[in-house]
Coordinates of C-alpha atoms in Angstrom, one line a residue:
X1 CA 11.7 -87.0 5.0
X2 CA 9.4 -84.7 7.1
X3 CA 11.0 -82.9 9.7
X4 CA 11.1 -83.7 13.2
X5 CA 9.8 -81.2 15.6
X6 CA 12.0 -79.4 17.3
X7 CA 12.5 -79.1 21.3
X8 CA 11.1 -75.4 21.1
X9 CA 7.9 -76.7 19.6
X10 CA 7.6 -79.6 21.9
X11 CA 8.2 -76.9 25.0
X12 CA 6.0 -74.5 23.7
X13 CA 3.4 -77.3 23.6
X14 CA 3.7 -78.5 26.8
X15 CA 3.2 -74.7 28.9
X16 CA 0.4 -74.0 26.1
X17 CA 2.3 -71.7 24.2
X18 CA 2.1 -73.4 21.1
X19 CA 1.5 -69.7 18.5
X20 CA 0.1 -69.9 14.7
X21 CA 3.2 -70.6 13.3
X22 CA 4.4 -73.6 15.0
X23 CA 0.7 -75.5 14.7
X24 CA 1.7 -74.5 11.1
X25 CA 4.7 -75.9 11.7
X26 CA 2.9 -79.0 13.1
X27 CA 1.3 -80.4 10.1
X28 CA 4.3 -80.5 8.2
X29 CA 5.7 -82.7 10.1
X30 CA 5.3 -86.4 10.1
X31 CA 1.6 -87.3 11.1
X32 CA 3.0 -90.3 13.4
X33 CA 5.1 -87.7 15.4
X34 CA 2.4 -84.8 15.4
X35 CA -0.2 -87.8 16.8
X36 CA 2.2 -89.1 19.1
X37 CA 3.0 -85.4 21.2
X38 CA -0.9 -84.9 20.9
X39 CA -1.3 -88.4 22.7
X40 CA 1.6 -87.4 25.3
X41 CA -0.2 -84.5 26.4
X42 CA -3.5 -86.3 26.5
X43 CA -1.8 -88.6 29.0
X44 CA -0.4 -85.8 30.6
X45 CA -3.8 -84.4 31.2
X46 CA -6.4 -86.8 31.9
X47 CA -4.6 -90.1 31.6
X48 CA -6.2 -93.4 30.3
X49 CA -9.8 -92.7 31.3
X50 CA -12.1 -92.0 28.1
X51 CA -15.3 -90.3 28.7
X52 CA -18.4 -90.8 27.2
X53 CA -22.2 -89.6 28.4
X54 CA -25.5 -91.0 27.7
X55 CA -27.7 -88.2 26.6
X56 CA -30.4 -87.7 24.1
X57 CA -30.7 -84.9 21.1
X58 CA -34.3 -83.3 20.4
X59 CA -34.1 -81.2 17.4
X60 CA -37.6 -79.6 18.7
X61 CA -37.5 -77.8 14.7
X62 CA -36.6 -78.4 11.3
X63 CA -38.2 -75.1 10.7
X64 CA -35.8 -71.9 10.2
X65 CA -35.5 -68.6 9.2
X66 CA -31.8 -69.2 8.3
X67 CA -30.1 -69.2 5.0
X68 CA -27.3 -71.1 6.3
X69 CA -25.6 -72.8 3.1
X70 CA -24.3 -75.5 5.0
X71 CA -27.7 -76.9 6.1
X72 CA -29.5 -80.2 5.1
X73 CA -31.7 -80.4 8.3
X74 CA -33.9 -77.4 7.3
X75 CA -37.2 -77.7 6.1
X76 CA -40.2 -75.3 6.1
X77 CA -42.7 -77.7 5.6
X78 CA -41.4 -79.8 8.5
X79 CA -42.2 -79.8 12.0
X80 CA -42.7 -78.1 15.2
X81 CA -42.8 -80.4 18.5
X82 CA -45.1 -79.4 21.5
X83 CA -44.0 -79.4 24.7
X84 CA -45.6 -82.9 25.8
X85 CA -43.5 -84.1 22.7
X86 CA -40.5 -83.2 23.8
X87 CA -41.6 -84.3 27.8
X88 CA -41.9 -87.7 25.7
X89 CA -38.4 -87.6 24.5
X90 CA -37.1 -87.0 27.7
X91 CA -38.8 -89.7 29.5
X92 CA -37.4 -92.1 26.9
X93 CA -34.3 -90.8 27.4
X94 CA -34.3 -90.8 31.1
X95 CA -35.6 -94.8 31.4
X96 CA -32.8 -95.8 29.3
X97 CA -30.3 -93.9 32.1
X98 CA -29.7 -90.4 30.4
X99 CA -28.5 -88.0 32.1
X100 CA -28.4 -85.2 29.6
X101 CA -30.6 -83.7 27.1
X102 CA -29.4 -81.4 24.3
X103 CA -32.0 -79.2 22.5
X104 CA -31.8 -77.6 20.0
X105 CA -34.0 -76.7 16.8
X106 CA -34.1 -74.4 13.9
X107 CA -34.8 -70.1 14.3
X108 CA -38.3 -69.7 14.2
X109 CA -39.9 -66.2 12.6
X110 CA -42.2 -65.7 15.8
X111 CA -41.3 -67.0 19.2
X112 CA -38.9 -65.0 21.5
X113 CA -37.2 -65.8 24.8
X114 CA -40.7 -67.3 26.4
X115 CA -40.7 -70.0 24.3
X116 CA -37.1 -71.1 25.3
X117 CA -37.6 -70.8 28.9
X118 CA -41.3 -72.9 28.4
X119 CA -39.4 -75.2 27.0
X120 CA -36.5 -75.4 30.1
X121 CA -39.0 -75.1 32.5
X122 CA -41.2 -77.7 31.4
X123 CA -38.1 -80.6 30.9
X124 CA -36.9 -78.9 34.8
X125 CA -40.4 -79.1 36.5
X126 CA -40.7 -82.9 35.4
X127 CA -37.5 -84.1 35.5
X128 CA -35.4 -81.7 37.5
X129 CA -32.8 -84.6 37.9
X130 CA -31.6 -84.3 34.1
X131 CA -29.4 -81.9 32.5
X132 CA -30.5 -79.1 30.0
X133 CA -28.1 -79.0 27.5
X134 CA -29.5 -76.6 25.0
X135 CA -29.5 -73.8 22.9
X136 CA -26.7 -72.2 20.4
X137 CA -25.3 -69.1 20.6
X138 CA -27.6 -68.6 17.6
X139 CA -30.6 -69.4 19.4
X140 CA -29.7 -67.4 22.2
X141 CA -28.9 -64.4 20.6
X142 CA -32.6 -64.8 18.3
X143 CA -34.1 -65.1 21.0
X144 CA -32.9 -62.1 22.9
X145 CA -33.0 -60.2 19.8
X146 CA -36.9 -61.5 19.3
X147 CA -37.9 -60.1 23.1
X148 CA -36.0 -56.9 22.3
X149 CA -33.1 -58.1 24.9
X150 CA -29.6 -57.5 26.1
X151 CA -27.8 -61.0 25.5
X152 CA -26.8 -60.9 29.4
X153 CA -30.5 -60.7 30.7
X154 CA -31.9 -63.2 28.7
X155 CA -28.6 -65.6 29.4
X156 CA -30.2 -65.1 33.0
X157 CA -33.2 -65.5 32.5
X158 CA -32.7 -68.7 31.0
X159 CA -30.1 -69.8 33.6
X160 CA -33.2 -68.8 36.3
X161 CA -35.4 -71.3 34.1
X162 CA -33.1 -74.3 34.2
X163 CA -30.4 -73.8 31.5
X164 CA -27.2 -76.0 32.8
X165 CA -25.1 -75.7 30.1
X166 CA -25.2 -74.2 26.4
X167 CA -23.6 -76.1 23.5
X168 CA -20.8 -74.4 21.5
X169 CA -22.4 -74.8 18.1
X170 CA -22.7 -72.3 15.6
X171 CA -18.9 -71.5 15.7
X172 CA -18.7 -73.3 11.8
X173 CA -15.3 -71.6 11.6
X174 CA -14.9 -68.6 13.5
X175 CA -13.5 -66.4 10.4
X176 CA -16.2 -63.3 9.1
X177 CA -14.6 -64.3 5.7
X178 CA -15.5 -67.7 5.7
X179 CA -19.2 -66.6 7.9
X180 CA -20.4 -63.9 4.8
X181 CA -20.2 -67.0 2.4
X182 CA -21.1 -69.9 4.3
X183 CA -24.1 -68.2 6.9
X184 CA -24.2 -65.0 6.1
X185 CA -27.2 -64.2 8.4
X186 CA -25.9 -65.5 11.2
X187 CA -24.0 -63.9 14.0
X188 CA -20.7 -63.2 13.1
X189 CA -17.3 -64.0 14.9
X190 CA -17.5 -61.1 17.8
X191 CA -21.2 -61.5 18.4
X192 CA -20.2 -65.5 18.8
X193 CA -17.8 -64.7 21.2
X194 CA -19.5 -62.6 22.9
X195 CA -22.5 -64.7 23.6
X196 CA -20.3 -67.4 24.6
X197 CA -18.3 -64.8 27.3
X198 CA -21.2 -63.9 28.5
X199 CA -22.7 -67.2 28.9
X200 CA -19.6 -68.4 31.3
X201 CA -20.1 -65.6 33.3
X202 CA -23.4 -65.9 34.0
X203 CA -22.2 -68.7 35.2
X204 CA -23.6 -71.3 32.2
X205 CA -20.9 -73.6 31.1
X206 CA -20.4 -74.5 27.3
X207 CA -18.3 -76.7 24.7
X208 CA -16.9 -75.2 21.7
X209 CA -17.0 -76.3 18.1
X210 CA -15.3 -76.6 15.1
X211 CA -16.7 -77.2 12.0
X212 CA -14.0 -77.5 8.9
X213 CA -13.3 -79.1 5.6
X214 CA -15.3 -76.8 3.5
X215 CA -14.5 -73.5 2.2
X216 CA -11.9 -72.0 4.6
X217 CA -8.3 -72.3 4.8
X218 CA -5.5 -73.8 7.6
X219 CA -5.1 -70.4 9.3
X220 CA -8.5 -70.0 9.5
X221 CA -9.1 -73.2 11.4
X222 CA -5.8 -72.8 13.4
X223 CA -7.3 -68.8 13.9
X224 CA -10.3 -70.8 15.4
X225 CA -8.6 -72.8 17.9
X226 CA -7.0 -70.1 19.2
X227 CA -9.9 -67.5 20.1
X228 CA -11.1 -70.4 21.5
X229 CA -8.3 -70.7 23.9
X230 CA -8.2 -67.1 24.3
X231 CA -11.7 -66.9 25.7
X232 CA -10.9 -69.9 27.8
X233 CA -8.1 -67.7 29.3
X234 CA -10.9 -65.2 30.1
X235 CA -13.4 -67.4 31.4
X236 CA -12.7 -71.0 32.0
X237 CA -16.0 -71.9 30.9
X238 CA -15.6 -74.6 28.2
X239 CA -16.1 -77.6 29.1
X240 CA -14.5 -79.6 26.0
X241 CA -13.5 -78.6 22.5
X242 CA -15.2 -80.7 19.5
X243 CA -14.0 -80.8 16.3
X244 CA -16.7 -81.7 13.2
X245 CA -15.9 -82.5 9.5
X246 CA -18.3 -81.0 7.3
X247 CA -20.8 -83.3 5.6
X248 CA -20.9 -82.1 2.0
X249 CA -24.3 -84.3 1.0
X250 CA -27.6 -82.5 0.4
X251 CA -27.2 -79.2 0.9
X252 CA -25.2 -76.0 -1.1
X253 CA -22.0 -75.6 0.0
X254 CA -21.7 -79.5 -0.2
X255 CA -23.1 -79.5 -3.4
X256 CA -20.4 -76.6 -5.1
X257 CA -17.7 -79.0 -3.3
X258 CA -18.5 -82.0 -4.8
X259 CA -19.1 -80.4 -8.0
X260 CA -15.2 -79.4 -8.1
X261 CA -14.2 -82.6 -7.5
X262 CA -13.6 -82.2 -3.2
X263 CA -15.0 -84.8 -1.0
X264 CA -15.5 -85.5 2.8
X265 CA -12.0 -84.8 4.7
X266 CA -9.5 -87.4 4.5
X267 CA -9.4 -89.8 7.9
X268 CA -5.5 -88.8 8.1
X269 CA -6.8 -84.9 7.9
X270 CA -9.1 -85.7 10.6
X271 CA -6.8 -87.0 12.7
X272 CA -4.4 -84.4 12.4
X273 CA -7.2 -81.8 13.6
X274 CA -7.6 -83.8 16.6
X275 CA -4.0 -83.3 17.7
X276 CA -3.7 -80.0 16.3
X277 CA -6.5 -79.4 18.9
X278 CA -5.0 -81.2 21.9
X279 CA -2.0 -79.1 21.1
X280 CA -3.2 -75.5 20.9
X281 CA -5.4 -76.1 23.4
X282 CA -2.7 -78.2 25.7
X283 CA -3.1 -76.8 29.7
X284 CA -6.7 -74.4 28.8
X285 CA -9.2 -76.9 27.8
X286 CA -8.9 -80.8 29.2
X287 CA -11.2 -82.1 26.9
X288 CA -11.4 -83.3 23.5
X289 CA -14.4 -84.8 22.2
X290 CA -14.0 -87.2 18.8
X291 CA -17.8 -87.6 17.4
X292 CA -18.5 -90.9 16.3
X293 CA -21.0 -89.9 14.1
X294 CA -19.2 -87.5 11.7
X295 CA -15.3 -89.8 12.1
X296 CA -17.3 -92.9 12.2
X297 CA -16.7 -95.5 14.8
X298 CA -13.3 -97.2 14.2
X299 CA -11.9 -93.7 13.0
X300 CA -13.5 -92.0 16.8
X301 CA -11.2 -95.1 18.4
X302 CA -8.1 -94.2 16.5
X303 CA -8.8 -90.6 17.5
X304 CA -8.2 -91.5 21.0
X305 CA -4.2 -92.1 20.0
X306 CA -4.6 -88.3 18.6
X307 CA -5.2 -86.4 21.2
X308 CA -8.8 -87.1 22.0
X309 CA -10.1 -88.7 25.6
X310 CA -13.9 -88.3 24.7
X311 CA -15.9 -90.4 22.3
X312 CA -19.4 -88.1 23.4
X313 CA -22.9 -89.6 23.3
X314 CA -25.1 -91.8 23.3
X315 CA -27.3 -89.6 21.5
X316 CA -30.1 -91.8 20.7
X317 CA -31.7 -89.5 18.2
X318 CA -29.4 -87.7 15.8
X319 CA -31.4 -85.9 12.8
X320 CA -28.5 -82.9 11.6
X321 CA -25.8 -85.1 10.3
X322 CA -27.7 -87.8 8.9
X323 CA -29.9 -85.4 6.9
X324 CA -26.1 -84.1 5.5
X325 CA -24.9 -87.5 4.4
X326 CA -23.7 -88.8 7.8
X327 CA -24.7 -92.5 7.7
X328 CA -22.5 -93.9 10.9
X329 CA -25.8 -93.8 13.1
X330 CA -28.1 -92.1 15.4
X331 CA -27.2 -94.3 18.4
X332 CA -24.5 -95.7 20.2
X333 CA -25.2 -97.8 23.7
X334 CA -23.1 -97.4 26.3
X335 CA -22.1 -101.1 26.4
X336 CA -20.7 -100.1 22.8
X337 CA -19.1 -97.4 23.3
X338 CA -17.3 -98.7 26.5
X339 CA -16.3 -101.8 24.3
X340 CA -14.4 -98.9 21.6
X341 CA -12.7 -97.9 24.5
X342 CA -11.8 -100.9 26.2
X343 CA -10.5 -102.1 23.1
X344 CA -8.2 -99.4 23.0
X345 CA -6.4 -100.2 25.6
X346 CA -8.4 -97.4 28.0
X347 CA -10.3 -96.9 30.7
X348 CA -14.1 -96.4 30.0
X349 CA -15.9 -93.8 32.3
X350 CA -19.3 -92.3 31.8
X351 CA -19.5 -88.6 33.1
X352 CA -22.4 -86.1 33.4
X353 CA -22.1 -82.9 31.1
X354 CA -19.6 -80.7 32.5
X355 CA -17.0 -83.7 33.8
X356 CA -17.3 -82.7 37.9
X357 CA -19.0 -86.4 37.8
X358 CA -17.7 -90.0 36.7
X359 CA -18.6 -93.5 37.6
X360 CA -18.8 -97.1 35.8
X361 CA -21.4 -98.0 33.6
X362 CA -21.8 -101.5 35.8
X363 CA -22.5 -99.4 39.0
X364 CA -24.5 -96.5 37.7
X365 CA -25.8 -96.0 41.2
X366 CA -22.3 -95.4 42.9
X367 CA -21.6 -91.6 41.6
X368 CA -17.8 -91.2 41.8
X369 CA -17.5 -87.1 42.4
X370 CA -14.1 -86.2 40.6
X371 CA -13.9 -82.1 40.4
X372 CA -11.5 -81.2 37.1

C-alpha cells in the first residue's frame, strides 16, 4: 500500500511551503491521492472556470544557428517569412477572433535586435488590437547579444515596440547538467533566469516552461519548479506555468532514447507532473496550462482533475511538436475546446494572454474584466 500523505504535507501545500523533499515525498504516494490535493488546491484557487485563448503560432524560421539536440523543427534549407507574410498570418488569425499571436522562430546568424522590433512594430502598427506574444529568452538574449546590448535595454526597447508578453520557453529543464548535454549553446540556467527577471520588471509579463521526460532526473524537474517559484516570489511576473513532455521522434536526443528502449512519458507520469506543479507552485502562480497537443486531447481533460485549469490555445498553426512526433493536431476551435471542458464538468472561459480578461465564447463582444 502507498502511504498516505501526511497532515504536514498537506499544510505545507496549502501556505506554499511544499520543500524538495515532500514533492519527493509526493510521488510516492498513491497517484489518486497526490491528483486529488492537486485538484483541491486548484479549486481553492481559481474554482471551476477552465481557461483557454484563441491565438495563433507563427514560427517566422526554421532556420537556426543552434545545436539544440532536442530539435526536429530546424532546418537550414528551410524558410524565412517576410514581414507581409507574417501580416498574412495575423489577419487570418484575427478574422477567425484571435486575440493573441505567439512568434517565435529559429536564431538567425545575422539579424540583431532591429529585426525583432520590425517584426513587433509591423504586427502593432496594423493590428494594434492583438497581442504580441513572442520571443524566448533565447531570442532575446541573441538578439541583445547580436546589437552588442545589455539584456535590460533591448527588453525595453522591445517593450517600446509592442512586446506584451514573452513566452517562457527555452527553460527545457533548468539544470546546467542536463543544459551542457541537451543545448549546450544555449543560455544556461542563470542567464535564463535572468532574462526572465528582467523581463518582469521591465514590466513584460511571461509563462514558464517545463520541458521533461528525457535525460534528467526527478530532482532536477522538482529543482525546476522551484526556481520557478522562487523568481515568482521576486517578481510576480508569470503568468501560468506549462509543463511539456518531450517528443522523442526525429531528432537526437529522441533518437539515443528510443534506441535504449525509453519511449514518450507514461500518461500517469504526466499527470503526476501536473499536480506536482499545482503543488509547488500552490499560492505563487494561479495557473496551470495542460497542452493538448503534447498530452493529447482526452489526456489534457483528465489533466484538469490534476491540478490544471488551462487547456491553452487555439493555436491554429503548430509546426515544433509535430515536426518531433506530436500527431494530436495543429488546431483546436474554441467550440472544441469549450466542449473538453464542458464535459468535464467545468466552466469554459476564454481569456486574453495574461488572464486580467474573460468572457464567453457565445458573447465575444461582452469583455468580462476579472483582475487576478
Amino acid at each position: 500500500m502507498k502511504p498516505t500523505l501526511s497532515d504536514d504535507v498537506i499544510e505545507n501545500a496549502l501556505a506554499g511551503r511544499t520543500t524538495k523533499e515532500e514533492a519527493l515525498s509526493l510521488l510516492q504516494a498513491h497517484p489518486f491521492e497526490l491528483f486529488e490535493l492537486a485538484d483541491r488546491l486548484r479549486y481553492e484557487t481559481v474554482g471551476d472556470i477552465v481557461t483557454y485563448i484563441v491565438n495563433r503560432n507563427i514560427n517566422f524560421t526554421n532556420k537556426c544557428i543552434g545545436n539544440c539536440g532536442f530539435c526536429a523543427f530546424k532546418d537550414n534549407s528551410g524558410y524565412i517569412l517576410s514581414t507581409e507574410q507574417i501580416l498574412k498570418k495575423v489577419e487570418e488569425a484575427d478574422r477567425l477572433g484571435a486575440t493573441e499571436v505567439c512568434i517565435q522562430g529559429g536564431l538567425l546568424p545575422d539579424v540583431d535586435l532591429g529585426f525583432y522590433i520590425s517584426i513587433i512594430e509591423s504586427v502593432k502598427e496594423r493590428f494594434p488590437h492583438i497581442s504580441t506574444h513572442a520571443f524566448s529568452p533565447m531570442e532575446v538574449y541573441h538578439a541583445a547579444r547580436q546589437s552588442d546590448m545589455e539584456i535590460d535595454d533591448a527588453l525595453l526597447e522591445l517593450k517600446k515596440a509592442g512586446l506584451d508578453s514573452m513566452p517562457g520557453t527555452a527553460a527545457e529543464i533548468l539544470s546546467d547538467r542536463v543544459r551542457k548535454i541537451i543545448c549546450p549553446g544555449k543560455l544556461n540556467t542563470a542567464e535564463w533566469a535572468d532574462v526572465i527577471t528582467k523581463a518582469h520588471r521591465t514590466g513584460i509579463p511571461t509563462t514558464a516552461t517545463m520541458m521533461y521526460g528525457h535525460i534528467e532526473t526527478m530532482e532536477e524537474r522538482i529543482e525546476h519548479m522551484m526556481l520557478i517559484r522562487d523568481i515568482q516570489r521576486q517578481t510576480g511576473g508569470f503568468t501560468e506555468f506549462v509543463p511539456l513532455p518531450f517528443m522523442p521522434y526525429n531528432n537526437k536526443i529522441g533518437e539515443e532514447m528510443l534506441r535504449s528502449g525509453r519511449y514518450v512519458t507514461p500518461g500517469m507520469e504526466d499527470l503526476k507532473m501536473y499536480a506536482l506543479a499545482r503543488i509547488i507552485l500552490n499560492t505563487h502562480i494561479r495557473n496551470i496550462q495542460s497542452s493538448w497537443v503534447k498530452l493529447g486531447k482526452k489526456l489534457s481533460q483528465v489533466a484538469l482533475f490534476c491540478g490544471a485549469n488551462d487547456l491553452g490555445g487555439t493555436l491554429m498553426e503548430e509546426k515544433i511538436s509535430r515536426s518531433a512526433g506530436a500527431n494530436n493536431g495543429e488546431f483546436m476551435s474554441a467550440q472544441e475546446l469549450e466542449w473538453f471542458i464542458r464535459t468535464a464538468g467545468r466552466q469554459p472561459k476564454q481569456r486574453n494572454t495574461v488572464y486580467t480578461k474573460m468572457f464567453d465564447a457565445a458573447s465575444p463582444g461582452k469583455v468580462n474584466i476579472r483582475t487576478v
